[in-house]
Every structure is written in structure tokens, then in C-alpha cells.
């Protein structure tokens, strides 16, 4: 009996030593790479943005109808582009010389994959539509992930509602291309690393 008790105590001790802890992680709807693709596309779409009104005019950016994932980033990029072009940002419609009402045509991702070989497939195996997955068997494959942004808008006078002009669609794309050889060797994936900057290089004066 004493030996059984000793074995029981030893077993409990081993269980205690082998116990482990786990942590939970959150998974957003888009990966960091996907978010960067959309953000860079939005930045490119608004490069050189100008409005059909005099420079220095006060502009209120109305994003009430701008509905898209990552919309806050895109709206901020538009505001930044207007500021760089020499327009003043008005805090409200009443303080503005013109209101720019925005709408989003696209703010999302496209993906295209080319495979030289047999692509991954799902094949039905019976009348009940049960499927079996066949893995990719390729010599070479290429994957393109593209962030796509398209915005447009129109201007009007805030007090009377009179039209002042329209902004033609602003479009931008940002692409990451990666390659894979013999399903093992991969290259071409963009990496984002923190850079080293000299003092003052992280900002510029308008």
C-alpha cells in the first residue's frame, strides 16, 4: 500500500510538472499584409489631389456616405492630400467655403494565382457531394495580392447647396508578388521592417 501511495503521489507530481498554459489570440478580418496593401493603395489614389476651387479655400470633408473597410484611414489620407495641396480643413460645414462629399468605389483586395502544374482542388467523390481535397503539385507558382482603392466625390456650397464641381475617380493600386519553386523555395514576399531615420527625417514642414 505504501508503494501504491508513493506511485500515486509521484504520478500527481509528474502531472503537475507537465501542466501547460495557453494564451488566446485575436484574429482580425484582414492580415497585417492585407491591411498594408489597402492602405498603400489609398495613399496612391490621392496623390496630387486638387479641387476645382482656389487654393487656400476652407474645405469640409463629408464622409457620411463613405462606407468601406479601412474607411477611416482612407478619409485621413484624403484630408492629408488636401492639406498638402494647400487647402484649409474646416471643422464644420458652417465654417467651410466648400463641402467635399466622398464616396468609395472600391477599397479592397484582389488576388490572382498562376500555377504551372496541378492546382489545389476539391473533388466530389459521391452523390452526396462529399469532397476530398487534392493538394497543389506544382513546379512553379506565382501569387499576386493587390490592394485597390477608388474614390470620387463632388463639391457644393454649404449655405446654398449650389454645385461647385466634381472630383473624377481617384484610383490607386499596390501589389505584392511572391513566387514559389517546387512548392518549397519562396521569394519575392515584401517585408516591412522598422527603419532607422536621422533626427527630423520623420516629418516635413508644409
GROMACS .gro file of N, CA and C in nm, residues 91-171:
model
  243
   91UNK      N    1  -1.353   7.273  -3.972
   91UNK     CA    2  -1.405   7.181  -3.870
   91UNK      C    3  -1.552   7.148  -3.886
   92UNK      N    4  -1.626   7.230  -3.962
   92UNK     CA    5  -1.770   7.206  -3.979
   92UNK      C    6  -1.814   7.265  -4.112
   93UNK      N    7  -1.934   7.227  -4.156
   93UNK     CA    8  -1.987   7.280  -4.281
   93UNK      C    9  -2.007   7.431  -4.274
   94UNK      N   10  -2.049   7.480  -4.157
   94UNK     CA   11  -2.074   7.623  -4.142
   94UNK      C   12  -1.949   7.707  -4.157
   95UNK      N   13  -1.832   7.649  -4.129
   95UNK     CA   14  -1.706   7.724  -4.140
   95UNK      C   15  -1.639   7.706  -4.275
   96UNK      N   16  -1.700   7.630  -4.364
   96UNK     CA   17  -1.634   7.592  -4.489
   96UNK      C   18  -1.676   7.680  -4.605
   97UNK      N   19  -1.582   7.697  -4.700
   97UNK     CA   20  -1.614   7.759  -4.828
   97UNK      C   21  -1.673   7.656  -4.924
   98UNK      N   22  -1.640   7.529  -4.903
   98UNK     CA   23  -1.690   7.421  -4.989
   98UNK      C   24  -1.694   7.292  -4.908
   99UNK      N   25  -1.790   7.209  -4.944
   99UNK     CA   26  -1.802   7.077  -4.882
   99UNK      C   27  -1.767   6.972  -4.986
  100UNK      N   28  -1.676   6.883  -4.950
  100UNK     CA   29  -1.639   6.772  -5.037
  100UNK      C   30  -1.706   6.645  -4.983
  101UNK      N   31  -1.807   6.599  -5.053
  101UNK     CA   32  -1.877   6.476  -5.013
  101UNK      C   33  -1.811   6.358  -5.084
  102UNK      N   34  -1.765   6.263  -5.004
  102UNK     CA   35  -1.688   6.150  -5.056
  102UNK      C   36  -1.775   6.027  -5.076
  103UNK      N   37  -1.733   5.944  -5.169
  103UNK     CA   38  -1.791   5.811  -5.183
  103UNK      C   39  -1.679   5.716  -5.227
  104UNK      N   40  -1.693   5.591  -5.189
  104UNK     CA   41  -1.592   5.489  -5.218
  104UNK      C   42  -1.642   5.397  -5.328
  105UNK      N   43  -1.566   5.388  -5.438
  105UNK     CA   44  -1.597   5.292  -5.540
  105UNK      C   45  -1.540   5.155  -5.507
  106UNK      N   46  -1.419   5.156  -5.451
  106UNK     CA   47  -1.354   5.030  -5.412
  106UNK      C   48  -1.250   5.060  -5.307
  107UNK      N   49  -1.237   4.971  -5.214
  107UNK     CA   50  -1.132   4.977  -5.112
  107UNK      C   51  -1.116   4.835  -5.059
  108UNK      N   52  -1.050   4.754  -5.139
  108UNK     CA   53  -1.048   4.612  -5.105
  108UNK      C   54  -0.926   4.546  -5.171
  109UNK      N   55  -0.932   4.412  -5.181
  109UNK     CA   56  -0.820   4.332  -5.229
  109UNK      C   57  -0.860   4.247  -5.347
  110UNK      N   58  -0.764   4.224  -5.434
  110UNK     CA   59  -0.777   4.125  -5.540
  110UNK      C   60  -0.660   4.029  -5.528
  111UNK      N   61  -0.683   3.905  -5.569
  111UNK     CA   62  -0.577   3.806  -5.562
  111UNK      C   63  -0.581   3.720  -5.688
  112UNK      N   64  -0.464   3.695  -5.743
  112UNK     CA   65  -0.454   3.610  -5.861
  112UNK      C   66  -0.336   3.516  -5.842
  113UNK      N   67  -0.356   3.391  -5.879
  113UNK     CA   68  -0.252   3.290  -5.862
  113UNK      C   69  -0.234   3.213  -5.992
  114UNK      N   70  -0.110   3.201  -6.037
  114UNK     CA   71  -0.076   3.123  -6.154
  114UNK      C   72   0.004   3.001  -6.111
  115UNK      N   73  -0.035   2.885  -6.160
  115UNK     CA   74   0.028   2.759  -6.120
  115UNK      C   75   0.069   2.683  -6.244
  116UNK      N   76   0.195   2.643  -6.250
  116UNK     CA   77   0.243   2.553  -6.354
  116UNK      C   78   0.250   2.413  -6.292
  117UNK      N   79   0.147   2.338  -6.314
  117UNK     CA   80   0.133   2.207  -6.253
  117UNK      C   81  -0.013   2.181  -6.222
  118UNK      N   82  -0.039   2.110  -6.115
  118UNK     CA   83  -0.175   2.077  -6.074
  118UNK      C   84  -0.212   2.168  -5.957
  119UNK      N   85  -0.313   2.256  -5.972
  119UNK     CA   86  -0.351   2.342  -5.860
  119UNK      C   87  -0.426   2.264  -5.753
  120UNK      N   88  -0.438   2.325  -5.637
  120UNK     CA   89  -0.518   2.265  -5.531
  120UNK      C   90  -0.663   2.256  -5.575
  121UNK      N   91  -0.724   2.139  -5.552
  121UNK     CA   92  -0.861   2.116  -5.599
  121UNK      C   93  -0.943   2.046  -5.492
  122UNK      N   94  -1.074   2.064  -5.501
  122UNK     CA   95  -1.170   1.991  -5.419
  122UNK      C   96  -1.258   1.911  -5.513
  123UNK      N   97  -1.250   1.777  -5.502
  123UNK     CA   98  -1.315   1.689  -5.598
  123UNK      C   99  -1.428   1.613  -5.529
  124UNK      N  100  -1.552   1.619  -5.584
  124UNK     CA  101  -1.661   1.540  -5.525
  124UNK      C  102  -1.636   1.391  -5.548
  125UNK      N  103  -1.670   1.311  -5.445
  125UNK     CA  104  -1.641   1.168  -5.455
  125UNK      C  105  -1.767   1.082  -5.452
  126UNK      N  106  -1.886   1.141  -5.428
  126UNK     CA  107  -2.008   1.061  -5.429
  126UNK      C  108  -2.127   1.152  -5.460
  127UNK      N  109  -2.245   1.091  -5.463
  127UNK     CA  110  -2.367   1.165  -5.496
  127UNK      C  111  -2.408   1.263  -5.386
  128UNK      N  112  -2.354   1.247  -5.267
  128UNK     CA  113  -2.386   1.338  -5.156
  128UNK      C  114  -2.298   1.462  -5.157
  129UNK      N  115  -2.216   1.475  -5.260
  129UNK     CA  116  -2.128   1.591  -5.276
  129UNK      C  117  -2.024   1.601  -5.165
  130UNK      N  118  -1.987   1.488  -5.107
  130UNK     CA  119  -1.869   1.487  -5.021
  130UNK      C  120  -1.746   1.507  -5.108
  131UNK      N  121  -1.654   1.584  -5.058
  131UNK     CA  122  -1.538   1.619  -5.140
  131UNK      C  123  -1.410   1.577  -5.070
  132UNK      N  124  -1.308   1.559  -5.151
  132UNK     CA  125  -1.175   1.533  -5.100
  132UNK      C  126  -1.082   1.640  -5.156
  133UNK      N  127  -0.994   1.689  -5.074
  133UNK     CA  128  -0.902   1.795  -5.115
  133UNK      C  129  -0.774   1.734  -5.172
  134UNK      N  130  -0.735   1.779  -5.289
  134UNK     CA  131  -0.610   1.737  -5.352
  134UNK      C  132  -0.511   1.852  -5.341
  135UNK      N  133  -0.398   1.831  -5.276
  135UNK     CA  134  -0.303   1.941  -5.258
  135UNK      C  135  -0.239   1.982  -5.390
  136UNK      N  136  -0.185   2.102  -5.389
  136UNK     CA  137  -0.117   2.154  -5.507
  136UNK      C  138   0.009   2.073  -5.536
  137UNK      N  139   0.030   2.042  -5.661
  137UNK     CA  140   0.152   1.975  -5.707
  137UNK      C  141   0.206   2.057  -5.823
  138UNK      N  142   0.293   2.152  -5.794
  138UNK     CA  143   0.337   2.247  -5.896
  138UNK      C  144   0.489   2.253  -5.903
  139UNK      N  145   0.535   2.287  -6.022
  139UNK     CA  146   0.677   2.315  -6.041
  139UNK      C  147   0.707   2.460  -6.003
  140UNK      N  148   0.615   2.549  -6.042
  140UNK     CA  149   0.631   2.691  -6.012
  140UNK      C  150   0.493   2.754  -5.995
  141UNK      N  151   0.481   2.844  -5.901
  141UNK     CA  152   0.356   2.918  -5.883
  141UNK      C  153   0.388   3.062  -5.848
  142UNK      N  154   0.296   3.151  -5.889
  142UNK     CA  155   0.311   3.294  -5.861
  142UNK      C  156   0.183   3.347  -5.804
  143UNK      N  157   0.194   3.427  -5.700
  143UNK     CA  158   0.077   3.483  -5.633
  143UNK      C  159   0.086   3.634  -5.631
  144UNK      N  160  -0.020   3.699  -5.682
  144UNK     CA  161  -0.029   3.844  -5.679
  144UNK      C  162  -0.141   3.884  -5.584
  145UNK      N  163  -0.108   3.968  -5.487
  145UNK     CA  164  -0.208   4.027  -5.399
  145UNK      C  165  -0.207   4.178  -5.421
  146UNK      N  166  -0.323   4.232  -5.454
  146UNK     CA  167  -0.331   4.372  -5.497
  146UNK      C  168  -0.434   4.445  -5.411
  147UNK      N  169  -0.390   4.554  -5.350
  147UNK     CA  170  -0.483   4.644  -5.285
  147UNK      C  171  -0.536   4.743  -5.388
  148UNK      N  172  -0.666   4.763  -5.392
  148UNK     CA  173  -0.730   4.850  -5.491
  148UNK      C  174  -0.812   4.956  -5.418
  149UNK      N  175  -0.793   5.081  -5.458
  149UNK     CA  176  -0.869   5.191  -5.399
  149UNK      C  177  -0.922   5.279  -5.510
  150UNK      N  178  -1.048   5.317  -5.499
  150UNK     CA  179  -1.106   5.415  -5.591
  150UNK      C  180  -1.204   5.502  -5.514
  151UNK      N  181  -1.181   5.632  -5.519
  151UNK     CA  182  -1.267   5.729  -5.451
  151UNK      C  183  -1.314   5.832  -5.553
  152UNK      N  184  -1.425   5.892  -5.523
  152UNK     CA  185  -1.471   6.008  -5.601
  152UNK      C  186  -1.553   6.097  -5.508
  153UNK      N  187  -1.599   6.209  -5.560
  153UNK     CA  188  -1.677   6.300  -5.477
  153UNK      C  189  -1.723   6.421  -5.556
  154UNK      N  190  -1.797   6.506  -5.490
  154UNK     CA  191  -1.842   6.630  -5.553
  154UNK      C  192  -1.841   6.742  -5.450
  155UNK      N  193  -1.832   6.863  -5.501
  155UNK     CA  194  -1.823   6.982  -5.417
  155UNK      C  195  -1.952   7.063  -5.427
  156UNK      N  196  -1.990   7.120  -5.314
  156UNK     CA  197  -2.103   7.212  -5.317
  156UNK      C  198  -2.085   7.321  -5.213
  157UNK      N  199  -2.156   7.429  -5.236
  157UNK     CA  200  -2.152   7.543  -5.145
  157UNK      C  201  -2.235   7.511  -5.022
  158UNK      N  202  -2.181   7.520  -4.902
  158UNK     CA  203  -2.251   7.470  -4.784
  158UNK      C  204  -2.379   7.546  -4.749
  159UNK      N  205  -2.386   7.675  -4.779
  159UNK     CA  206  -2.504   7.753  -4.739
  159UNK      C  207  -2.620   7.738  -4.837
  160UNK      N  208  -2.589   7.731  -4.965
  160UNK     CA  209  -2.695   7.725  -5.066
  160UNK      C  210  -2.711   7.588  -5.129
  161UNK      N  211  -2.609   7.503  -5.114
  161UNK     CA  212  -2.612   7.373  -5.179
  161UNK      C  213  -2.580   7.378  -5.327
  162UNK      N  214  -2.537   7.492  -5.376
  162UNK     CA  215  -2.506   7.506  -5.518
  162UNK      C  216  -2.383   7.423  -5.554
  163UNK      N  217  -2.385   7.355  -5.668
  163UNK     CA  218  -2.271   7.272  -5.706
  163UNK      C  219  -2.149   7.356  -5.742
  164UNK      N  220  -2.034   7.310  -5.702
  164UNK     CA  221  -1.908   7.379  -5.732
  164UNK      C  222  -1.818   7.296  -5.822
  165UNK      N  223  -1.847   7.169  -5.838
  165UNK     CA  224  -1.763   7.085  -5.922
  165UNK      C  225  -1.762   6.942  -5.871
  166UNK      N  226  -1.694   6.857  -5.945
  166UNK     CA  227  -1.684   6.716  -5.909
  166UNK      C  228  -1.539   6.671  -5.917
  167UNK      N  229  -1.508   6.569  -5.843
  167UNK     CA  230  -1.374   6.511  -5.844
  167UNK      C  231  -1.381   6.381  -5.922
  168UNK      N  232  -1.301   6.370  -6.027
  168UNK     CA  233  -1.301   6.248  -6.106
  168UNK      C  234  -1.250   6.133  -6.019
  169UNK      N  235  -1.285   6.009  -6.051
  169UNK     CA  236  -1.242   5.896  -5.967
  169UNK      C  237  -1.091   5.894  -5.947
  170UNK      N  238  -1.053   5.884  -5.822
  170UNK     CA  239  -0.912   5.871  -5.786
  170UNK      C  240  -0.884   5.723  -5.764
  171UNK      N  241  -0.789   5.668  -5.838
  171UNK     CA  242  -0.762   5.525  -5.830
  171UNK      C  243  -0.617   5.500  -5.791
   0.00000   0.00000   0.00000
